Amino acid sequence: MKLLVAVKRVVDYNVKVRVKSDGTGVAIADVKMSMNPFDEIAVEEAVRLKEKGVATEIIAVSCGDAKCQETLRTAMAIGADRGILVETTEELQPLAVAKLLKALVDKEQPSLIILGKQAIDDDANQTGQMLAALADLPQATFASKVEVAGDKVSVTREVDGGLETISLSVPAVITTDLRLNEPRYVTLPNIMKAKKKQLDVVKPEDLGVDVKPRLKTLKVSEPPKRGAGIKVADVAALVDKLKNEAKVI
Ligand code: AMP
């Protein structure tokens, strides 16, 4: 079984992002970038499926500028077998990424395509769903458990009321939730090994995809600053303030 995993290069989750002074976006120059945390979980799950003997090959895909090669090398250090960079300097929106991934799905014919449930930079939570629609494949989003048996995959999903388990036929699209697994640390020997793995670079034009943005960001602004807290004397004073000042109870 071949697996395709999408990995996005995003601002590291430890970085406190700052809005650019002209309000056009978030400052990313000289900021630490890393693999989107949900995508690390996706790669880890793929590697575990390979270790169980379910998967035979794992292909990591990243779309973006040349620096995404670092993200692909990290995926390969975790255990992906090869990488594909769809290289472009154009700003990529979820629909464009979904179209690029669809073109690669047509070419590579993977049995499972695993993505993160959302990228922590745009928080869109759209790419997996759009890919499933474009490729006409079943989808299981927000996976917290994945079990493959033959050509069926059983996915437990975290929903508002608890857990839902659904069964899909492969090929299928899965998006990962936080509790699916805990990604392993990449070791130095595996980082060295990853340097020798195959990494192909293609352009969106090679895949016949027009990646021009369809949405325009009008303005990005900082959240309002929080005022300082106060200490109240007792519960009665707290209840009074919540009722009469904050008016929340
Ligand atoms: P989003 O819909 O932007 O929240 O992203 C959801 C998931 O789609 C991410 O966790 C990635 O697995 C995948 N994805 C989004 N953008 C890219 C990209 N530029 N390159 C590779 N994968 C991506």
Coordinates of C-alpha atoms and ligand atoms in Angstrom, one line a residue:
M1 CA 0.0 0.0 0.0
K2 CA 1.4 3.4 -1.1
L3 CA 0.8 6.4 1.2
L4 CA 1.0 10.0 0.3
V5 CA 1.5 12.5 3.1
A6 CA 1.1 16.3 2.8
V7 CA 3.6 18.4 4.8
K8 CA 3.4 22.2 5.1
R9 CA 6.2 24.5 6.2
V10 CA 4.8 27.0 8.7
V11 CA 5.9 29.4 11.4
D12 CA 7.1 27.2 14.3
Y13 CA 4.4 26.8 16.9
N14 CA 6.6 28.3 19.7
V15 CA 7.0 31.6 17.8
K16 CA 4.8 34.5 18.9
V17 CA 3.7 35.8 15.5
R18 CA 3.6 39.5 14.8
V19 CA 1.4 41.3 12.4
K20 CA 3.2 43.4 9.8
S21 CA 2.9 47.1 10.4
D22 CA 1.0 47.6 7.1
G23 CA -1.6 45.0 8.1
T24 CA -1.1 42.9 5.0
G25 CA -0.1 39.7 6.9
V26 CA 2.1 38.1 9.5
A27 CA 5.9 38.8 9.5
I28 CA 7.7 35.6 8.6
A29 CA 11.1 37.0 7.6
D30 CA 13.8 35.7 10.0
V31 CA 11.3 33.6 11.9
K32 CA 11.8 30.0 12.8
M33 CA 9.9 27.7 10.4
S34 CA 9.0 24.1 11.0
M35 CA 6.7 21.3 9.8
N36 CA 3.0 21.9 10.6
P37 CA 2.5 19.9 13.9
F38 CA -0.6 18.1 12.5
D39 CA 1.6 17.0 9.5
E40 CA 4.2 15.6 11.8
I41 CA 1.4 13.4 13.2
A42 CA 0.4 12.5 9.7
V43 CA 4.0 11.4 8.8
E44 CA 4.3 9.5 12.1
E45 CA 1.1 7.6 11.4
A46 CA 2.3 6.7 7.9
V47 CA 5.6 5.4 9.3
R48 CA 3.7 3.4 12.0
L49 CA 1.6 1.8 9.2
K50 CA 4.8 0.9 7.4
E51 CA 6.4 -0.5 10.5
K52 CA 3.2 -2.7 10.9
G53 CA 3.7 -4.0 7.4
V54 CA 0.6 -2.3 6.1
A55 CA 2.3 0.3 4.0
T56 CA 5.1 -0.3 1.5
E57 CA 6.0 3.2 0.4
I58 CA 5.5 6.7 1.9
I59 CA 5.8 9.8 -0.3
A60 CA 5.9 13.2 1.4
V61 CA 4.7 16.2 -0.6
S62 CA 5.2 19.8 0.2
C63 CA 4.0 22.8 -1.9
G64 CA 5.8 26.1 -1.6
D65 CA 9.2 27.7 -2.1
A66 CA 12.5 25.9 -2.3
K67 CA 12.9 26.0 1.5
C68 CA 10.1 23.4 1.8
Q69 CA 12.9 21.0 0.9
E70 CA 13.9 21.2 4.6
T71 CA 10.4 20.1 5.6
L72 CA 10.6 17.2 3.2
R73 CA 13.9 16.2 4.6
T74 CA 12.4 16.2 8.1
A75 CA 9.6 14.0 6.9
M76 CA 12.1 11.6 5.3
A77 CA 14.1 11.6 8.6
I78 CA 10.9 10.5 10.4
G79 CA 10.6 7.7 7.9
A80 CA 9.1 8.8 4.6
D81 CA 10.8 7.1 1.6
R82 CA 10.9 9.9 -0.8
G83 CA 9.7 13.5 -1.3
I84 CA 8.1 15.7 -3.9
L85 CA 8.4 19.4 -3.8
V86 CA 5.8 21.3 -5.8
E87 CA 7.9 24.5 -6.1
T88 CA 6.3 27.9 -6.5
T89 CA 6.8 31.3 -4.9
E90 CA 3.1 32.1 -5.4
E91 CA 1.0 32.4 -2.2
L92 CA -0.8 29.1 -2.0
Q93 CA -4.4 28.9 -0.8
P94 CA -6.0 25.6 0.3
L95 CA -7.9 25.2 -3.1
A96 CA -4.6 25.5 -5.0
V97 CA -2.9 22.9 -2.7
A98 CA -5.8 20.6 -3.0
K99 CA -5.6 20.8 -6.8
L100 CA -1.8 20.1 -6.8
L101 CA -2.3 17.1 -4.4
K102 CA -5.1 15.8 -6.7
A103 CA -2.7 15.9 -9.7
L104 CA -0.1 14.0 -7.6
V105 CA -2.8 11.5 -6.5
D106 CA -3.7 10.8 -10.1
K107 CA 0.0 10.3 -10.9
E108 CA 1.1 8.2 -7.9
Q109 CA -2.2 6.4 -7.2
P110 CA -1.7 6.1 -3.4
S111 CA -4.1 4.1 -1.3
L112 CA -4.2 6.6 1.6
I113 CA -3.6 10.3 1.5
I114 CA -2.9 11.6 5.0
L115 CA -3.0 15.4 5.8
G116 CA -3.1 17.4 8.9
K117 CA -6.5 18.6 9.9
Q118 CA -5.4 22.2 9.7
A119 CA -2.3 24.3 9.1
I120 CA -1.5 26.4 12.1
D121 CA -0.7 29.4 10.0
D122 CA -3.9 29.9 8.0
D123 CA -6.1 27.7 10.3
A124 CA -8.1 27.0 7.2
N125 CA -9.1 23.3 7.8
Q126 CA -10.0 23.0 4.1
T127 CA -7.3 21.2 2.1
G128 CA -8.1 17.6 3.0
Q129 CA -11.8 18.1 2.4
M130 CA -11.3 19.9 -0.9
L131 CA -8.9 17.2 -2.1
A132 CA -11.4 14.5 -1.2
A133 CA -14.1 16.3 -3.2
L134 CA -11.8 17.0 -6.2
A135 CA -10.5 13.4 -6.3
D136 CA -13.9 12.0 -5.6
L137 CA -12.5 9.9 -2.6
P138 CA -14.1 9.1 0.7
Q139 CA -12.7 11.2 3.6
A140 CA -12.3 10.8 7.4
T141 CA -11.3 14.1 9.0
F142 CA -10.0 14.6 12.6
A143 CA -8.7 11.1 13.0
S144 CA -7.7 10.0 16.5
K145 CA -7.3 6.3 15.5
V146 CA -6.6 4.6 12.2
E147 CA -6.7 0.8 11.6
V148 CA -6.2 -0.7 8.2
A149 CA -7.6 -4.2 7.3
G150 CA -7.3 -5.2 3.7
D151 CA -8.9 -2.6 1.5
K152 CA -10.9 -1.1 4.4
V153 CA -9.7 1.5 6.9
S154 CA -11.5 2.1 10.1
V155 CA -11.1 5.7 11.5
T156 CA -12.1 6.9 14.9
R157 CA -13.0 10.6 14.8
E158 CA -13.2 13.2 17.6
V159 CA -16.6 14.8 17.3
D160 CA -18.4 17.2 19.7
G161 CA -20.4 14.5 21.5
G162 CA -17.5 12.0 21.8
L163 CA -16.0 9.5 19.3
E164 CA -17.3 8.3 16.0
T165 CA -15.8 5.3 14.2
I166 CA -16.3 5.1 10.4
S167 CA -15.2 2.6 7.8
L168 CA -13.9 3.6 4.4
S169 CA -12.7 1.8 1.4
V170 CA -9.3 2.8 0.1
P171 CA -8.2 4.9 -1.7
A172 CA -9.3 7.5 0.9
V173 CA -8.3 10.8 2.4
I174 CA -7.6 11.1 6.2
T175 CA -6.8 14.2 8.2
T176 CA -5.1 13.9 11.6
D177 CA -6.2 15.2 15.0
L178 CA -3.9 15.9 17.9
R179 CA -4.4 12.7 19.8
L180 CA -3.7 10.3 16.9
N181 CA -0.1 9.7 18.0
E182 CA 2.9 11.3 19.5
P183 CA 5.5 11.9 16.7
R184 CA 9.0 10.4 17.4
Y185 CA 12.1 12.6 17.7
V186 CA 14.2 12.6 14.6
T187 CA 17.6 11.1 15.3
L188 CA 20.9 12.3 13.8
P189 CA 21.6 9.1 11.9
N190 CA 18.1 9.3 10.4
I191 CA 18.7 13.0 9.4
M192 CA 21.9 11.9 7.7
K193 CA 20.0 9.0 5.9
A194 CA 17.3 11.4 4.8
K195 CA 19.8 13.5 2.9
K196 CA 20.3 10.6 0.5
K197 CA 16.7 9.9 -0.2
Q198 CA 15.1 10.9 -3.5
L199 CA 13.5 14.4 -3.7
D200 CA 11.8 15.4 -6.9
V201 CA 11.0 18.9 -7.7
V202 CA 8.0 19.8 -10.0
K203 CA 6.3 23.0 -10.9
P204 CA 2.6 23.6 -10.7
E205 CA 2.6 24.1 -14.5
D206 CA 4.1 20.5 -14.9
L207 CA 0.9 19.3 -13.1
G208 CA -1.3 21.5 -15.2
V209 CA -2.6 23.5 -12.1
D210 CA -3.2 27.2 -12.0
V211 CA -2.4 28.2 -8.4
K212 CA -3.3 31.9 -8.6
P213 CA -5.0 33.0 -5.3
R214 CA -8.8 33.1 -5.5
L215 CA -9.2 35.0 -2.2
K216 CA -7.9 38.3 -1.3
T217 CA -6.8 39.1 2.3
L218 CA -8.2 42.5 3.1
K219 CA -6.6 43.1 6.5
V220 CA -4.7 41.3 9.3
S221 CA -4.8 42.8 12.7
E222 CA -3.6 41.9 16.2
P223 CA -6.2 40.8 18.8
P224 CA -7.2 43.5 21.2
K225 CA -4.7 43.8 24.2
R226 CA -6.1 42.2 27.4
G227 CA -6.5 44.6 30.3
A228 CA -4.8 43.8 33.6
G229 CA -6.7 41.5 36.0
I230 CA -7.9 42.4 39.5
K231 CA -8.2 40.6 42.8
V232 CA -11.6 40.4 44.4
A233 CA -12.2 40.0 48.1
D234 CA -14.5 37.1 48.1
V235 CA -16.9 34.9 46.0
A236 CA -19.8 37.4 46.5
A237 CA -17.7 40.2 45.1
L238 CA -16.7 38.0 42.1
V239 CA -20.4 37.0 41.4
D240 CA -21.4 40.7 41.7
K241 CA -18.7 41.8 39.2
L242 CA -19.6 39.0 36.8
K243 CA -23.3 39.9 37.0
N244 CA -23.2 43.7 37.0
E245 CA -19.8 44.7 35.3
A246 CA -19.0 41.9 32.9
K247 CA -22.7 41.0 32.5
V248 CA -21.8 37.4 31.7
I249 CA -24.1 35.7 34.3
Ligands
AMP1 P1 -5.3 23.9 5.8 O1 -6.5 23.5 5.0 O2 -4.5 25.1 5.1 O3 -5.6 24.2 7.2 O4 -4.3 22.7 5.8 C1 -4.6 21.4 6.1 C2 -3.5 20.4 5.7 O5 -3.3 20.4 4.3 C3 -2.2 20.7 6.3 O6 -2.1 20.1 7.6 C4 -1.3 19.9 5.3 O7 -1.3 18.5 5.6 C5 -2.0 20.2 4.0 N1 -1.4 21.4 3.3 C6 -1.9 22.6 3.3 N2 -1.1 23.5 2.6 C7 0.0 22.7 2.2 C8 1.2 23.0 1.5 N3 1.5 24.2 1.0 N4 2.1 21.9 1.3 C9 1.8 20.7 1.7 N5 0.7 20.4 2.4 C10 -0.2 21.4 2.7

